Amino acid sequence: MEHIQSALRRIRRWILVSGALFVLVGIGVMTLVPVDEKVRATGTVVAEDELYLYAPAVGVIQEIRACEGADVKTNEVILVLDTEDLQNQHDQLLAELKEADAQAQLKRSQMEHIAKLPLPKEFWYAQTQLAAAEQKARYTAEEHARYQQLFNSKLTSESELAARQLADQLAQADLANARANVHVINTGLEQSITTEALADLNSALAHVEKLKIDLAVCEREIARRRVRSPSDGKVTLLLKRRVGERVEKGEELVHVARGAARRARLFVGEPEIHRVHVGQEVRLSTPAFNSLRYGYIDGHIVERALEADPRPTDNPDQEARYLIKVQIDHTPIPLVLGASLNAEIILRRVPIWRLFLPAEIDKSGS
């Protein structure tokens, strides 16, 4: 009996000592052993630089020249939108331009002719005609006066006098007409004709220039319907894959990746975004390979969105998500564009007991 009681006392002492050691070890672990305080996020692998191409106008896909995964060069055409209406407008403007150019050439020829002989034929010899008309008018006036004296002396007939009077009136009319022509010339007819011809030529040339501008605008619009790659890269996504699909102006059409798959796009929920800032380390894993076998992907945050992504219209109650961009510093196996990622953002290393306290809010605003 005494032997049993002694054994029980030893067991109780061992239990007490073990419990005390366990408590001491637990306290030591909680106070001395640091752990990572983390925020979880999900996302995808992206290239070092991503380019997004949008529809320049409302239209229909007429041609697809590059498939997903294709390498493209700067200014290479990826998609072509329908340009039938613009092409018809282009052909019409081209025809109008040819006609207007011909009219302008005709006006230029007329201007050159007018510059040499600005006056109409009836004004070419106005001064000579005036001198002849004055001389004829004097002669007819003298003849009329002489026959009037003869008629008064009963030396000629009344019909002879009437003929001389009519000749004098006609000569005076010719003189008035000649004087009027000279007056018109003296008052600037030549300058007026030249000015009017120059105005017609300038109007024709202005019409030609307007048509050229309209044609250039139309050609630019046709060129804009060709969606081109702004730089060398790889087509990673076509959001329109069939010829004949309709697109709206500003609609996203193509993703072009430039550079290696060395970045990640992550999304963090609204409750944790205040604890995330630029420069924090990130540990990532992907279903593309076994992280326990090959190792984890390491990176750091290079950009944090200040506003949440727009909520989907079909689910406005969805929790807000904030975009985080991560630079991948190390990966055990080359990553594939678009591969899904699970991430742990390392906020800080703290003793275990700190995890039981409320999280500190990052006030840096980074």
mmCIF file of C-alpha atoms in Angstrom:
data_model
loop_
_atom_site.group_PDB
_atom_site.id
_atom_site.type_symbol
_atom_site.label_atom_id
_atom_site.label_comp_id
_atom_site.label_asym_id
_atom_site.label_seq_id
_atom_site.Cartn_x
_atom_site.Cartn_y
_atom_site.Cartn_z
ATOM 1 C CA MET A 1 0.000 0.000 0.000
ATOM 2 C CA GLU A 2 2.759 2.412 0.910
ATOM 3 C CA HIS A 3 4.500 1.488 -2.343
ATOM 4 C CA ILE A 4 1.407 2.451 -4.352
ATOM 5 C CA GLN A 5 1.028 5.783 -2.578
ATOM 6 C CA SER A 6 4.685 6.588 -3.248
ATOM 7 C CA ALA A 7 4.190 5.828 -6.943
ATOM 8 C CA LEU A 8 1.131 8.054 -7.070
ATOM 9 C CA ARG A 9 3.078 10.932 -5.474
ATOM 10 C CA ARG A 10 5.842 10.536 -8.078
ATOM 11 C CA ILE A 11 3.261 10.580 -10.855
ATOM 12 C CA ARG A 12 1.629 13.727 -9.478
ATOM 13 C CA ARG A 13 5.018 15.426 -9.191
ATOM 14 C CA TRP A 14 5.848 14.385 -12.747
ATOM 15 C CA ILE A 15 2.527 15.748 -14.001
ATOM 16 C CA LEU A 16 3.058 19.034 -12.176
ATOM 17 C CA VAL A 17 6.603 19.409 -13.444
ATOM 18 C CA SER A 18 5.538 18.479 -16.978
ATOM 19 C CA GLY A 19 2.670 20.954 -16.867
ATOM 20 C CA ALA A 20 4.933 23.692 -15.604
ATOM 21 C CA LEU A 21 7.480 22.945 -18.298
ATOM 22 C CA PHE A 22 4.752 22.905 -20.913
ATOM 23 C CA VAL A 23 3.489 26.281 -19.730
ATOM 24 C CA LEU A 24 7.005 27.717 -19.690
ATOM 25 C CA VAL A 25 7.746 26.377 -23.161
ATOM 26 C CA GLY A 26 4.414 27.741 -24.415
ATOM 27 C CA ILE A 27 5.168 31.156 -22.948
ATOM 28 C CA GLY A 28 8.646 31.064 -24.457
ATOM 29 C CA VAL A 29 7.302 30.108 -27.862
ATOM 30 C CA MET A 30 4.619 32.791 -27.805
ATOM 31 C CA THR A 31 7.071 35.498 -26.724
ATOM 32 C CA LEU A 32 10.260 34.530 -28.517
ATOM 33 C CA VAL A 33 9.316 32.641 -31.722
ATOM 34 C CA PRO A 34 8.298 35.054 -34.521
ATOM 35 C CA VAL A 35 5.672 34.191 -37.122
ATOM 36 C CA ASP A 36 4.509 35.909 -40.279
ATOM 37 C CA GLU A 37 1.333 37.944 -40.097
ATOM 38 C CA LYS A 38 -0.264 37.522 -43.529
ATOM 39 C CA VAL A 39 -3.087 38.638 -45.767
ATOM 40 C CA ARG A 40 -4.335 36.179 -48.355
ATOM 41 C CA ALA A 41 -5.089 37.122 -51.936
ATOM 42 C CA THR A 42 -5.751 35.499 -55.307
ATOM 43 C CA GLY A 43 -4.840 36.529 -58.816
ATOM 44 C CA THR A 44 -3.110 35.641 -62.074
ATOM 45 C CA VAL A 45 0.298 35.800 -63.723
ATOM 46 C CA VAL A 46 0.766 38.695 -66.152
ATOM 47 C CA ALA A 47 3.595 40.081 -68.263
ATOM 48 C CA GLU A 48 5.912 42.868 -67.192
ATOM 49 C CA ASP A 49 3.841 45.222 -69.306
ATOM 50 C CA GLU A 50 0.254 44.725 -70.469
ATOM 51 C CA LEU A 51 -1.374 46.621 -73.323
ATOM 52 C CA TYR A 52 -5.127 46.778 -73.817
ATOM 53 C CA LEU A 53 -6.562 47.591 -77.243
ATOM 54 C CA TYR A 54 -10.074 48.992 -77.608
ATOM 55 C CA ALA A 55 -12.559 49.355 -80.463
ATOM 56 C CA PRO A 56 -12.032 52.751 -82.156
ATOM 57 C CA ALA A 57 -15.644 52.921 -83.346
ATOM 58 C CA VAL A 58 -18.891 50.998 -83.616
ATOM 59 C CA GLY A 59 -18.553 48.264 -86.204
ATOM 60 C CA VAL A 60 -18.358 44.613 -87.126
ATOM 61 C CA ILE A 61 -15.292 42.371 -87.069
ATOM 62 C CA GLN A 62 -14.286 41.904 -90.710
ATOM 63 C CA GLU A 63 -10.992 40.068 -90.276
ATOM 64 C CA ILE A 64 -8.876 38.503 -87.511
ATOM 65 C CA ARG A 65 -5.193 38.380 -88.425
ATOM 66 C CA ALA A 66 -3.563 37.210 -85.175
ATOM 67 C CA CYS A 67 -4.579 34.415 -82.831
ATOM 68 C CA GLU A 68 -3.974 34.120 -79.101
ATOM 69 C CA GLY A 69 -0.351 33.283 -78.385
ATOM 70 C CA ALA A 70 0.886 34.868 -81.615
ATOM 71 C CA ASP A 71 3.915 37.153 -81.529
ATOM 72 C CA VAL A 72 3.184 40.547 -83.066
ATOM 73 C CA LYS A 73 5.406 43.399 -84.176
ATOM 74 C CA THR A 74 4.919 47.109 -83.673
ATOM 75 C CA ASN A 75 2.070 48.441 -85.838
ATOM 76 C CA GLU A 76 1.082 44.941 -86.957
ATOM 77 C CA VAL A 77 -2.657 44.586 -87.670
ATOM 78 C CA ILE A 78 -4.484 42.249 -85.273
ATOM 79 C CA LEU A 79 -8.153 42.950 -86.051
ATOM 80 C CA VAL A 80 -9.903 44.737 -88.905
ATOM 81 C CA LEU A 81 -13.342 46.333 -88.509
ATOM 82 C CA ASP A 82 -15.762 46.665 -91.406
ATOM 83 C CA THR A 83 -15.034 49.747 -93.550
ATOM 84 C CA GLU A 84 -17.544 49.364 -96.410
ATOM 85 C CA ASP A 85 -19.360 52.630 -95.694
ATOM 86 C CA LEU A 86 -16.092 54.512 -95.294
ATOM 87 C CA GLN A 87 -14.717 52.983 -98.470
ATOM 88 C CA ASN A 88 -17.787 54.139 -100.421
ATOM 89 C CA GLN A 89 -17.353 57.614 -98.960
ATOM 90 C CA HIS A 90 -13.667 57.492 -99.888
ATOM 91 C CA ASP A 91 -14.443 56.592 -103.522
ATOM 92 C CA GLN A 92 -17.042 59.376 -103.759
ATOM 93 C CA LEU A 93 -14.641 61.955 -102.316
ATOM 94 C CA LEU A 94 -11.922 60.795 -104.700
ATOM 95 C CA ALA A 95 -14.246 61.289 -107.695
ATOM 96 C CA GLU A 96 -15.297 64.734 -106.446
ATOM 97 C CA LEU A 97 -11.656 65.660 -105.931
ATOM 98 C CA LYS A 98 -10.743 64.732 -109.509
ATOM 99 C CA GLU A 99 -13.640 66.829 -110.833
ATOM 100 C CA ALA A 100 -12.799 69.771 -108.580
ATOM 101 C CA ASP A 101 -9.140 69.568 -109.560
ATOM 102 C CA ALA A 102 -10.104 69.690 -113.244
ATOM 103 C CA GLN A 103 -12.275 72.758 -112.573
ATOM 104 C CA ALA A 104 -9.395 74.407 -110.713
ATOM 105 C CA GLN A 105 -7.059 73.735 -113.667
ATOM 106 C CA LEU A 106 -9.614 75.329 -116.006
ATOM 107 C CA LYS A 107 -9.905 78.381 -113.733
ATOM 108 C CA ARG A 108 -6.111 78.627 -113.616
ATOM 109 C CA SER A 109 -5.899 78.597 -117.417
ATOM 110 C CA GLN A 110 -8.601 81.280 -117.622
ATOM 111 C CA MET A 111 -6.720 83.363 -115.077
ATOM 112 C CA GLU A 112 -3.506 83.106 -117.086
ATOM 113 C CA HIS A 113 -5.383 84.188 -120.224
ATOM 114 C CA ILE A 114 -7.039 87.100 -118.416
ATOM 115 C CA ALA A 115 -3.676 88.194 -117.044
ATOM 116 C CA LYS A 116 -2.492 88.632 -120.646
ATOM 117 C CA LEU A 117 -5.742 90.054 -122.110
ATOM 118 C CA PRO A 118 -8.029 91.037 -119.257
ATOM 119 C CA LEU A 119 -10.572 92.974 -121.359
ATOM 120 C CA PRO A 120 -13.258 91.464 -123.645
ATOM 121 C CA LYS A 121 -12.805 91.896 -127.388
ATOM 122 C CA GLU A 122 -15.242 94.823 -127.569
ATOM 123 C CA PHE A 123 -12.918 96.827 -125.308
ATOM 124 C CA TRP A 124 -9.599 95.980 -126.943
ATOM 125 C CA TYR A 125 -9.582 99.070 -129.290
ATOM 126 C CA ALA A 126 -11.743 101.416 -127.206
ATOM 127 C CA GLN A 127 -9.339 104.385 -127.435
ATOM 128 C CA THR A 128 -8.925 104.022 -131.228
ATOM 129 C CA GLN A 129 -12.660 103.620 -131.674
ATOM 130 C CA LEU A 130 -13.252 106.756 -129.600
ATOM 131 C CA ALA A 131 -10.892 108.808 -131.772
ATOM 132 C CA ALA A 132 -12.563 107.515 -134.948
ATOM 133 C CA ALA A 133 -16.028 108.180 -133.507
ATOM 134 C CA GLU A 134 -15.041 111.758 -132.579
ATOM 135 C CA GLN A 135 -13.699 112.410 -136.046
ATOM 136 C CA LYS A 136 -16.793 110.936 -137.691
ATOM 137 C CA ALA A 137 -19.075 112.910 -135.379
ATOM 138 C CA ARG A 138 -17.329 116.159 -136.310
ATOM 139 C CA TYR A 139 -17.602 115.366 -140.009
ATOM 140 C CA THR A 140 -21.307 114.468 -139.848
ATOM 141 C CA ALA A 141 -22.030 117.525 -137.733
ATOM 142 C CA GLU A 142 -20.327 119.778 -140.297
ATOM 143 C CA GLU A 143 -22.174 118.042 -143.160
ATOM 144 C CA HIS A 144 -25.471 118.456 -141.327
ATOM 145 C CA ALA A 145 -24.797 122.166 -140.740
ATOM 146 C CA ARG A 146 -23.782 122.715 -144.386
ATOM 147 C CA TYR A 147 -26.872 120.988 -145.763
ATOM 148 C CA GLN A 148 -29.019 122.999 -143.369
ATOM 149 C CA GLN A 149 -27.658 126.201 -144.928
ATOM 150 C CA LEU A 150 -28.213 124.801 -148.416
ATOM 151 C CA PHE A 151 -31.771 123.809 -147.523
ATOM 152 C CA ASN A 152 -32.414 127.305 -146.145
ATOM 153 C CA SER A 153 -31.183 128.730 -149.468
ATOM 154 C CA LYS A 154 -33.424 126.356 -151.406
ATOM 155 C CA LEU A 155 -30.371 124.659 -152.949
ATOM 156 C CA THR A 156 -31.053 121.130 -151.702
ATOM 157 C CA SER A 157 -33.992 118.934 -150.982
ATOM 158 C CA GLU A 158 -35.525 118.107 -147.646
ATOM 159 C CA SER A 159 -34.661 114.387 -148.080
ATOM 160 C CA GLU A 160 -30.978 115.214 -148.510
ATOM 161 C CA LEU A 161 -31.102 117.286 -145.319
ATOM 162 C CA ALA A 162 -32.870 114.440 -143.452
ATOM 163 C CA ALA A 163 -30.196 111.932 -144.588
ATOM 164 C CA ARG A 164 -27.415 114.172 -143.288
ATOM 165 C CA GLN A 165 -29.299 114.684 -140.015
ATOM 166 C CA LEU A 166 -29.718 110.912 -139.556
ATOM 167 C CA ALA A 167 -26.030 110.343 -140.300
ATOM 168 C CA ASP A 168 -25.139 112.959 -137.694
ATOM 169 C CA GLN A 169 -27.378 111.300 -135.069
ATOM 170 C CA LEU A 170 -25.851 107.887 -135.736
ATOM 171 C CA ALA A 171 -22.351 109.322 -135.447
ATOM 172 C CA GLN A 172 -23.243 110.977 -132.141
ATOM 173 C CA ALA A 173 -24.630 107.644 -130.871
ATOM 174 C CA ASP A 174 -21.426 105.844 -131.861
ATOM 175 C CA LEU A 175 -19.431 108.557 -130.130
ATOM 176 C CA ALA A 176 -21.463 108.154 -126.913
ATOM 177 C CA ASN A 177 -20.943 104.389 -127.022
ATOM 178 C CA ALA A 178 -17.198 104.766 -127.567
ATOM 179 C CA ARG A 179 -16.979 107.262 -124.710
ATOM 180 C CA ALA A 180 -18.930 104.854 -122.462
ATOM 181 C CA ASN A 181 -16.493 102.027 -123.244
ATOM 182 C CA VAL A 182 -13.509 104.201 -122.401
ATOM 183 C CA HIS A 183 -15.227 105.341 -119.203
ATOM 184 C CA VAL A 184 -15.803 101.713 -118.163
ATOM 185 C CA ILE A 185 -12.138 100.928 -118.741
ATOM 186 C CA ASN A 186 -11.048 104.017 -116.840
ATOM 187 C CA THR A 187 -13.270 103.135 -113.871
ATOM 188 C CA GLY A 188 -11.484 99.766 -113.326
ATOM 189 C CA LEU A 189 -13.078 97.157 -115.568
ATOM 190 C CA GLU A 190 -9.742 95.509 -116.192
ATOM 191 C CA GLN A 191 -9.017 95.291 -112.457
ATOM 192 C CA SER A 192 -12.559 94.090 -111.757
ATOM 193 C CA ILE A 193 -12.298 91.304 -114.329
ATOM 194 C CA THR A 194 -8.907 90.217 -112.979
ATOM 195 C CA THR A 195 -10.173 90.291 -109.375
ATOM 196 C CA GLU A 196 -13.263 88.290 -110.241
ATOM 197 C CA ALA A 197 -11.221 85.692 -112.116
ATOM 198 C CA LEU A 198 -8.778 85.432 -109.211
ATOM 199 C CA ALA A 199 -11.664 84.993 -106.770
ATOM 200 C CA ASP A 200 -13.089 82.189 -108.930
ATOM 201 C CA LEU A 201 -9.681 80.499 -109.019
ATOM 202 C CA ASN A 202 -9.217 80.805 -105.244
ATOM 203 C CA SER A 203 -12.700 79.418 -104.661
ATOM 204 C CA ALA A 204 -11.942 76.432 -106.876
ATOM 205 C CA LEU A 205 -8.613 75.829 -105.129
ATOM 206 C CA ALA A 206 -10.274 76.105 -101.715
ATOM 207 C CA HIS A 207 -12.829 73.506 -102.752
ATOM 208 C CA VAL A 208 -9.993 71.216 -103.840
ATOM 209 C CA GLU A 209 -8.232 71.662 -100.490
ATOM 210 C CA LYS A 210 -11.440 70.957 -98.568
ATOM 211 C CA LEU A 211 -11.961 67.730 -100.500
ATOM 212 C CA LYS A 212 -8.347 66.751 -99.840
ATOM 213 C CA ILE A 213 -8.866 67.295 -96.110
ATOM 214 C CA ASP A 214 -12.121 65.302 -96.165
ATOM 215 C CA LEU A 215 -10.345 62.536 -98.066
ATOM 216 C CA ALA A 216 -7.451 62.487 -95.588
ATOM 217 C CA VAL A 217 -9.911 62.309 -92.663
ATOM 218 C CA CYS A 218 -11.728 59.442 -94.346
ATOM 219 C CA GLU A 219 -8.449 57.604 -94.942
ATOM 220 C CA ARG A 220 -7.476 58.090 -91.293
ATOM 221 C CA GLU A 221 -10.838 56.675 -90.225
ATOM 222 C CA ILE A 222 -10.290 53.660 -92.472
ATOM 223 C CA ALA A 223 -6.818 53.208 -90.969
ATOM 224 C CA ARG A 224 -8.249 53.483 -87.427
ATOM 225 C CA ARG A 225 -10.534 50.535 -88.162
ATOM 226 C CA ARG A 226 -7.386 48.422 -88.272
ATOM 227 C CA VAL A 227 -6.556 47.563 -84.672
ATOM 228 C CA ARG A 228 -2.745 47.459 -84.508
ATOM 229 C CA SER A 229 -0.257 46.409 -81.869
ATOM 230 C CA PRO A 230 1.413 49.495 -80.359
ATOM 231 C CA SER A 231 4.653 47.570 -79.770
ATOM 232 C CA ASP A 232 6.306 44.169 -80.066
ATOM 233 C CA GLY A 233 4.603 41.599 -77.875
ATOM 234 C CA LYS A 234 2.389 38.541 -77.658
ATOM 235 C CA VAL A 235 -1.378 38.383 -78.045
ATOM 236 C CA THR A 236 -2.629 36.856 -74.801
ATOM 237 C CA LEU A 237 -6.374 37.377 -75.167
ATOM 238 C CA LEU A 238 -8.881 38.037 -77.954
ATOM 239 C CA LEU A 239 -12.234 39.075 -76.561
ATOM 240 C CA LYS A 240 -13.793 38.863 -80.048
ATOM 241 C CA ARG A 241 -12.988 35.581 -81.744
ATOM 242 C CA ARG A 242 -15.459 35.418 -84.655
ATOM 243 C CA VAL A 243 -15.757 37.394 -87.863
ATOM 244 C CA GLY A 244 -19.069 39.246 -87.957
ATOM 245 C CA GLU A 245 -19.255 39.997 -84.242
ATOM 246 C CA ARG A 246 -20.440 43.516 -83.482
ATOM 247 C CA VAL A 247 -18.378 45.808 -81.275
ATOM 248 C CA GLU A 248 -19.139 49.105 -79.576
ATOM 249 C CA LYS A 249 -16.829 52.094 -79.475
ATOM 250 C CA GLY A 250 -14.408 51.784 -76.559
ATOM 251 C CA GLU A 251 -15.089 48.067 -76.070
ATOM 252 C CA GLU A 252 -12.048 46.043 -75.000
ATOM 253 C CA LEU A 253 -10.838 43.829 -77.852
ATOM 254 C CA VAL A 254 -7.273 42.562 -77.391
ATOM 255 C CA HIS A 255 -4.658 42.067 -74.680
ATOM 256 C CA VAL A 256 -1.021 42.261 -75.749
ATOM 257 C CA ALA A 257 1.713 41.227 -73.329
ATOM 258 C CA ARG A 258 5.157 42.761 -73.554
ATOM 259 C CA GLY A 259 8.062 41.172 -71.713
ATOM 260 C CA ALA A 260 8.359 38.015 -69.604
ATOM 261 C CA ALA A 261 5.746 36.634 -67.212
ATOM 262 C CA ARG A 262 7.287 38.394 -64.221
ATOM 263 C CA ARG A 263 4.336 40.112 -62.614
ATOM 264 C CA ALA A 264 1.149 39.180 -60.807
ATOM 265 C CA ARG A 265 -2.225 40.851 -60.536
ATOM 266 C CA LEU A 266 -3.764 40.108 -57.146
ATOM 267 C CA PHE A 267 -7.034 41.124 -55.535
ATOM 268 C CA VAL A 268 -7.391 41.848 -51.838
ATOM 269 C CA GLY A 269 -10.699 42.155 -50.008
ATOM 270 C CA GLU A 270 -11.958 45.349 -48.442
ATOM 271 C CA PRO A 271 -11.405 44.226 -44.795
ATOM 272 C CA GLU A 272 -7.645 43.762 -45.357
ATOM 273 C CA ILE A 273 -6.654 46.418 -47.895
ATOM 274 C CA HIS A 274 -5.764 48.963 -45.197
ATOM 275 C CA ARG A 275 -2.940 46.649 -44.047
ATOM 276 C CA VAL A 276 -1.366 46.262 -47.478
ATOM 277 C CA HIS A 277 1.203 48.703 -48.879
ATOM 278 C CA VAL A 278 3.962 48.952 -51.457
ATOM 279 C CA GLY A 279 7.164 47.069 -50.689
ATOM 280 C CA GLN A 280 5.698 44.215 -48.672
ATOM 281 C CA GLU A 281 6.928 40.712 -49.471
ATOM 282 C CA VAL A 282 4.586 38.237 -51.129
ATOM 283 C CA ARG A 283 4.785 34.431 -51.187
ATOM 284 C CA LEU A 284 2.871 32.855 -54.075
ATOM 285 C CA SER A 285 1.911 29.405 -55.246
ATOM 286 C CA THR A 286 0.204 28.163 -58.390
ATOM 287 C CA PRO A 287 -1.642 24.995 -59.396
ATOM 288 C CA ALA A 288 0.713 24.865 -62.397
ATOM 289 C CA PHE A 289 3.325 23.099 -60.226
ATOM 290 C CA ASN A 290 3.645 21.629 -56.723
ATOM 291 C CA SER A 291 5.104 24.267 -54.447
ATOM 292 C CA LEU A 292 6.047 21.715 -51.771
ATOM 293 C CA ARG A 293 8.171 19.895 -54.318
ATOM 294 C CA TYR A 294 9.631 22.765 -56.334
ATOM 295 C CA GLY A 295 9.373 25.685 -53.955
ATOM 296 C CA TYR A 296 7.370 28.901 -53.638
ATOM 297 C CA ILE A 297 7.338 32.004 -55.818
ATOM 298 C CA ASP A 298 8.669 35.162 -54.147
ATOM 299 C CA GLY A 299 7.859 38.766 -54.981
ATOM 300 C CA HIS A 300 7.050 42.173 -53.593
ATOM 301 C CA ILE A 301 4.237 44.695 -54.020
ATOM 302 C CA VAL A 302 4.963 47.501 -56.487
ATOM 303 C CA GLU A 303 1.518 49.094 -56.761
ATOM 304 C CA ARG A 304 -1.694 49.247 -54.752
ATOM 305 C CA ALA A 305 -4.982 50.572 -56.120
ATOM 306 C CA LEU A 306 -6.562 53.458 -54.240
ATOM 307 C CA GLU A 307 -10.081 52.578 -55.379
ATOM 308 C CA ALA A 308 -11.880 49.249 -55.605
ATOM 309 C CA ASP A 309 -12.611 47.570 -58.917
ATOM 310 C CA PRO A 310 -16.140 48.272 -60.164
ATOM 311 C CA ARG A 311 -18.615 45.712 -58.881
ATOM 312 C CA PRO A 312 -20.268 43.541 -61.534
ATOM 313 C CA THR A 313 -23.695 44.800 -62.551
ATOM 314 C CA ASP A 314 -25.202 41.355 -62.033
ATOM 315 C CA ASN A 315 -23.875 41.187 -58.447
ATOM 316 C CA PRO A 316 -23.742 44.691 -56.922
ATOM 317 C CA ASP A 317 -23.552 43.264 -53.385
ATOM 318 C CA GLN A 318 -20.228 41.536 -54.017
ATOM 319 C CA GLU A 319 -17.456 42.526 -51.616
ATOM 320 C CA ALA A 320 -15.175 45.249 -52.944
ATOM 321 C CA ARG A 321 -11.850 44.033 -54.330
ATOM 322 C CA TYR A 322 -8.663 46.078 -54.650
ATOM 323 C CA LEU A 323 -6.023 45.468 -57.298
ATOM 324 C CA ILE A 324 -2.481 44.767 -56.124
ATOM 325 C CA LYS A 325 0.430 44.515 -58.574
ATOM 326 C CA VAL A 326 3.371 42.330 -57.596
ATOM 327 C CA GLN A 327 6.847 42.075 -59.113
ATOM 328 C CA ILE A 328 8.012 38.458 -59.112
ATOM 329 C CA ASP A 329 11.593 38.250 -57.852
ATOM 330 C CA HIS A 330 12.067 34.479 -57.944
ATOM 331 C CA THR A 331 10.210 31.488 -59.353
ATOM 332 C CA PRO A 332 11.497 27.887 -59.304
ATOM 333 C CA ILE A 333 9.811 27.130 -62.646
ATOM 334 C CA PRO A 334 9.055 29.630 -65.449
ATOM 335 C CA LEU A 335 5.515 30.923 -65.122
ATOM 336 C CA VAL A 336 2.822 30.829 -67.775
ATOM 337 C CA LEU A 337 0.817 33.940 -68.613
ATOM 338 C CA GLY A 338 -2.666 33.762 -67.156
ATOM 339 C CA ALA A 339 -1.851 31.048 -64.580
ATOM 340 C CA SER A 340 -3.881 31.386 -61.382
ATOM 341 C CA LEU A 341 -2.113 32.303 -58.130
ATOM 342 C CA ASN A 342 -2.691 32.005 -54.424
ATOM 343 C CA ALA A 343 -0.757 34.589 -52.484
ATOM 344 C CA GLU A 344 0.199 35.408 -48.928
ATOM 345 C CA ILE A 345 1.191 39.020 -48.384
ATOM 346 C CA ILE A 346 3.695 39.191 -45.511
ATOM 347 C CA LEU A 347 2.636 42.113 -43.377
ATOM 348 C CA ARG A 348 5.265 41.705 -40.631
ATOM 349 C CA ARG A 349 7.069 39.191 -38.363
ATOM 350 C CA VAL A 350 5.671 39.266 -34.812
ATOM 351 C CA PRO A 351 5.614 36.999 -31.738
ATOM 352 C CA ILE A 352 2.721 34.598 -31.673
ATOM 353 C CA TRP A 353 0.988 36.409 -28.828
ATOM 354 C CA ARG A 354 0.635 39.541 -31.008
ATOM 355 C CA LEU A 355 -1.679 37.614 -33.297
ATOM 356 C CA PHE A 356 -4.283 37.525 -30.545
ATOM 357 C CA LEU A 357 -4.419 41.313 -30.381
ATOM 358 C CA PRO A 358 -6.390 43.530 -32.803
ATOM 359 C CA ALA A 359 -4.566 44.153 -36.077
ATOM 360 C CA GLU A 360 -2.783 47.481 -36.385
ATOM 361 C CA ILE A 361 -4.003 49.776 -39.130
ATOM 362 C CA ASP A 362 -1.388 50.947 -41.596
ATOM 363 C CA LYS A 363 -1.470 54.762 -41.536
ATOM 364 C CA SER A 364 1.283 55.314 -44.050
ATOM 365 C CA GLY A 365 -1.142 55.606 -46.953
ATOM 366 C CA SER A 366 1.312 53.859 -49.253
#
